[in-house]
PDB file of C-alpha atoms and ligand atoms in Angstrom:
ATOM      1  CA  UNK A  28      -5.943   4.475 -25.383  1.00  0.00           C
ATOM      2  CA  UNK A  29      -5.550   5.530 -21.594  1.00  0.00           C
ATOM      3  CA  UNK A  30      -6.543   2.427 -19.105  1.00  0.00           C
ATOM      4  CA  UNK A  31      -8.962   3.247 -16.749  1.00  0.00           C
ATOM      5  CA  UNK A  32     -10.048   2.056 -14.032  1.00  0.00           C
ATOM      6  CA  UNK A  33     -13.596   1.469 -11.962  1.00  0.00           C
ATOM      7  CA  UNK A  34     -13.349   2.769  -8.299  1.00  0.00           C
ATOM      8  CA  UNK A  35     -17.318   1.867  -7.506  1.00  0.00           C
ATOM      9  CA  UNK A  36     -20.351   2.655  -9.042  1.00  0.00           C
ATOM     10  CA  UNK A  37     -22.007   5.796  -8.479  1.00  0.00           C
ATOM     11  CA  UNK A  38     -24.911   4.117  -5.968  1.00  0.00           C
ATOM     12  CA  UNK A  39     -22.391   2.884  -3.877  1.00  0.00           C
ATOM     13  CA  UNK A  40     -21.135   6.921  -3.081  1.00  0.00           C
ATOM     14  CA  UNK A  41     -24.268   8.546  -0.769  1.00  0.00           C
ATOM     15  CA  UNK A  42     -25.752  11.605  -2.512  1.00  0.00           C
ATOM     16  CA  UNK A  43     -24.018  14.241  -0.140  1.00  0.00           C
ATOM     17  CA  UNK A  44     -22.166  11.732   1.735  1.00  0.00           C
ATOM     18  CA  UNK A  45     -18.443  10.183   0.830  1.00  0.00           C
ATOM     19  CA  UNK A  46     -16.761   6.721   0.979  1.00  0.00           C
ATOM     20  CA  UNK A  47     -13.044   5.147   0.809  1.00  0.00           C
ATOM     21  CA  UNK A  48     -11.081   3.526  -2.213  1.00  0.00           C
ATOM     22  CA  UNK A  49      -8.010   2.405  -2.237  1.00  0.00           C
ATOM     23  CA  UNK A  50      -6.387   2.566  -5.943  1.00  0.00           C
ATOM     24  CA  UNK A  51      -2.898   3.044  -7.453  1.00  0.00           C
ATOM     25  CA  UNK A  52      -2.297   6.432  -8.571  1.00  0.00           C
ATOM     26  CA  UNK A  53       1.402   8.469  -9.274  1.00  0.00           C
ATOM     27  CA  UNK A  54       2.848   9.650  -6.075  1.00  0.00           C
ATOM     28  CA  UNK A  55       3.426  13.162  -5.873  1.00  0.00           C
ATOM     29  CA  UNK A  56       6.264  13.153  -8.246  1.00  0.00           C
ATOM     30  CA  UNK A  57       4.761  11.373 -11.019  1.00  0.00           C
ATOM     31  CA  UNK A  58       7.518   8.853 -11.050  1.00  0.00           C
ATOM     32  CA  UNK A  59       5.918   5.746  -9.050  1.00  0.00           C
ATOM     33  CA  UNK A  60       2.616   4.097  -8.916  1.00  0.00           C
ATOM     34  CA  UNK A  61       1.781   3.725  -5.178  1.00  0.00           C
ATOM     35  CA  UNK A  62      -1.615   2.523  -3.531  1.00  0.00           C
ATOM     36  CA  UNK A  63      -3.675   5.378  -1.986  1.00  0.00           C
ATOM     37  CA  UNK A  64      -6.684   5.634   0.064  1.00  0.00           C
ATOM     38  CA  UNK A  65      -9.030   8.007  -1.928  1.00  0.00           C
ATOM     39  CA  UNK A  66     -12.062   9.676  -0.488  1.00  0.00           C
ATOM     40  CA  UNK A  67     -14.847   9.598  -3.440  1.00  0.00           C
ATOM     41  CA  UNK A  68     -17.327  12.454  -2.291  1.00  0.00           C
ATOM     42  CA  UNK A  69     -21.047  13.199  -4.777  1.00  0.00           C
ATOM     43  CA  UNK A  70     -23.489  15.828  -4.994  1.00  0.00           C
ATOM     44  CA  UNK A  71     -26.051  14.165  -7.339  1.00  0.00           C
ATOM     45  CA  UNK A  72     -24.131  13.166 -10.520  1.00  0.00           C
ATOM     46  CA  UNK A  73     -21.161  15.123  -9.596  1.00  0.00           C
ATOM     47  CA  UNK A  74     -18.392  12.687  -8.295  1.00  0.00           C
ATOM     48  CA  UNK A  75     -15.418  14.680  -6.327  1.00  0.00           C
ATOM     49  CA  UNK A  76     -12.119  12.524  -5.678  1.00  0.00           C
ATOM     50  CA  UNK A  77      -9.363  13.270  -3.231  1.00  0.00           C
ATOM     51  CA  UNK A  78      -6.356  11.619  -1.515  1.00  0.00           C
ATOM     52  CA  UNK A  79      -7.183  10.663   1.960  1.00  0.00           C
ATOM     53  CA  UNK A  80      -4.574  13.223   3.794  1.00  0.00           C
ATOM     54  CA  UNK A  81      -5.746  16.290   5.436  1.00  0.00           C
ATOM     55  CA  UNK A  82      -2.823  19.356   4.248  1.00  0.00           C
ATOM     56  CA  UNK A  83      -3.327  20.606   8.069  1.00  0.00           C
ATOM     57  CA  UNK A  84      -0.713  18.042   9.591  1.00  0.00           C
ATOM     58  CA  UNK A  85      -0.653  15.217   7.154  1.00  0.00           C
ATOM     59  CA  UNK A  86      -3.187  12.858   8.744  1.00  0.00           C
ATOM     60  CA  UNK A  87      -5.971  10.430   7.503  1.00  0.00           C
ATOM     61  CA  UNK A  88      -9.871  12.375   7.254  1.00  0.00           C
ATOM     62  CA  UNK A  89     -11.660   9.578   8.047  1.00  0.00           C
ATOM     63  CA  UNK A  90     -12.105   8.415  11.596  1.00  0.00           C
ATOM     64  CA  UNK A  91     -12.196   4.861  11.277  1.00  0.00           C
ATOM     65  CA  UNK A  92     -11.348   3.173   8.393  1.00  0.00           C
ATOM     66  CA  UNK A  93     -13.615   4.501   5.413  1.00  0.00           C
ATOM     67  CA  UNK A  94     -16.081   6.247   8.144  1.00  0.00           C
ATOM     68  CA  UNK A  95     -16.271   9.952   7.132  1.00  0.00           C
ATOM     69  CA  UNK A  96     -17.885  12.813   9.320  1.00  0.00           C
ATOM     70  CA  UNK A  97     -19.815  15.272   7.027  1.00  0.00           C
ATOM     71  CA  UNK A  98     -21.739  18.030   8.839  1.00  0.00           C
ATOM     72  CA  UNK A  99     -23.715  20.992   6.561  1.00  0.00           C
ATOM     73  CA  UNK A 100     -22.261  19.824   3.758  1.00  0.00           C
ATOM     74  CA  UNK A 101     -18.831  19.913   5.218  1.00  0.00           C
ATOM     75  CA  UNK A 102     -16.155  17.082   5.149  1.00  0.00           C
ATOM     76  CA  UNK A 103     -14.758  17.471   8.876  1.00  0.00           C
ATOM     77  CA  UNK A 104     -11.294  16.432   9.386  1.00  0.00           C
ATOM     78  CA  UNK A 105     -11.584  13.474  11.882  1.00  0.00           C
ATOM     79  CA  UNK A 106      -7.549  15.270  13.809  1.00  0.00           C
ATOM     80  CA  UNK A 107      -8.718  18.499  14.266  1.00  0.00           C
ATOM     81  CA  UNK A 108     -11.793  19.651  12.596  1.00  0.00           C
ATOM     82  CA  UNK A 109     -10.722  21.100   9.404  1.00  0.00           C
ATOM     83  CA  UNK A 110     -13.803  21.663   7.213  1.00  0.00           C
ATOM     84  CA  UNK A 111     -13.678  20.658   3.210  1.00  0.00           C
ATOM     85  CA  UNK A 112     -15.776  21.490   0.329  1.00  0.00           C
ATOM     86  CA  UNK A 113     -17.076  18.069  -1.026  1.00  0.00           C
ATOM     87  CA  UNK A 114     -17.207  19.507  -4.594  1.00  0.00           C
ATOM     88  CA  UNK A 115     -13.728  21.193  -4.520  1.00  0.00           C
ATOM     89  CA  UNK A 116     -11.795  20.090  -1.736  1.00  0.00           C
ATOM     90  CA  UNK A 117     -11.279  23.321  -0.552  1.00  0.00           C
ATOM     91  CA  UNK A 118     -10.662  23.379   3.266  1.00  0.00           C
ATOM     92  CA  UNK A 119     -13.332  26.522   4.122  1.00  0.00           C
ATOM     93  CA  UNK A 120     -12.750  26.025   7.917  1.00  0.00           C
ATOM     94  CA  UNK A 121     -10.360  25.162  10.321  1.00  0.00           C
ATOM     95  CA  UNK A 122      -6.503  24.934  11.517  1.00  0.00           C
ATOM     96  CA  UNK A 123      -5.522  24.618   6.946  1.00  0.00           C
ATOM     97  CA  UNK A 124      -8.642  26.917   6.034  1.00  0.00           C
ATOM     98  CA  UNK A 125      -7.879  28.016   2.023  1.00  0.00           C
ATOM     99  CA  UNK A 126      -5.456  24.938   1.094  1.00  0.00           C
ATOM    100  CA  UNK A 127      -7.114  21.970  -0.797  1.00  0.00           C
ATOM    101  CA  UNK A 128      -7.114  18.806  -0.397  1.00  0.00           C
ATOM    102  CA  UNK A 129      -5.163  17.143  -3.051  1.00  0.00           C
ATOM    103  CA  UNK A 130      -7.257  16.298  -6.053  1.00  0.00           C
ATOM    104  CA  UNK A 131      -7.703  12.970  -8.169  1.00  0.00           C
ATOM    105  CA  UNK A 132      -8.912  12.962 -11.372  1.00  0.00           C
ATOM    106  CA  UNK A 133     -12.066  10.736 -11.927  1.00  0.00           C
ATOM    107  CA  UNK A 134     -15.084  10.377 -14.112  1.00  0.00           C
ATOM    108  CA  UNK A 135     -18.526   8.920 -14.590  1.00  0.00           C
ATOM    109  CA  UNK A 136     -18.913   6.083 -17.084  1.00  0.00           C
ATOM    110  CA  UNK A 137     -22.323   5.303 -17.189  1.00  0.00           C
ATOM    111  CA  UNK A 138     -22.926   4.045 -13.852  1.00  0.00           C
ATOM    112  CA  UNK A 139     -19.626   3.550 -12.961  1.00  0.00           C
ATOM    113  CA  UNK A 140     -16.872   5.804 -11.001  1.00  0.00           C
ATOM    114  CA  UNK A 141     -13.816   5.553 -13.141  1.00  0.00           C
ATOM    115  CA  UNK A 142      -9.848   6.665 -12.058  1.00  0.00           C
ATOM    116  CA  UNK A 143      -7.849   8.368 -14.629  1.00  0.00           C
ATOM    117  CA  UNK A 144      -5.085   8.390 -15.977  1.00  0.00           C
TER     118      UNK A 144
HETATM  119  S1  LIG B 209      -4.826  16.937  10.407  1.00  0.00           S
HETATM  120 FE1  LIG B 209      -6.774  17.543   9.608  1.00  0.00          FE
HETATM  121  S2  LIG B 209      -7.327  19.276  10.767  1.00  0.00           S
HETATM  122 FE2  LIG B 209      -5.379  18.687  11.558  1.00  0.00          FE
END
């Protein structure tokens, strides 16, 4: 039975809007568990999940701890401006415009915001 785990409950993520979790999740390699900062990002009932590390030049999105810009339904890169898709991640504008940012796989449990496995 896979383990799962609650991030936050869906309330807690601003419709449109995006907040910061930190959670363990396999590093790139799938061989370690190592504690991320995640960016949880919602469009109504839609929760979107990503690590918090813009592909531009490696750095954090936010630009203060867990403080997020989002303009016209943009997440802006706090570095340089880069301009992501809440829904997919997809960086539509800016210095890394057509790379992603890396997803995480999450899901809604009733109210809650669940991790993955
Ligand atoms: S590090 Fe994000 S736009 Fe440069």
């Amino acid at each position: 039975m896979p383990v799962r785990k609650t991030l936050c409950g869906l309330s807690e993520i601003p419709d449109g809007g995006a907040i910061e979790r930190v959670a363990a999740i396999f590093d790139r390699d799938g061989a370690h568990m190592i504690d991320e900062s995640l960016v949880l990002t919602r469009h109504g009932t839609e929760v979107s999940a990503y690590v918090n590390v813009c592909p531009h030049a490696g750095r954090r999105l936010d630009w203060a701890p867990g403080q997020f810009l989002i303009e016209e339904g943009l997440l802006i890169c706090a570095a340089h401006g880069a301009g992501f898709t809440l829904a997919t991640g997809e960086c539509v504008y800016g210095p890394c415009r057509g790379e992603s940012l890396m997803r995480v796989d999450v899901a809604l449990d009733g109210a809650d915001v669940q991790l993955r496995d």
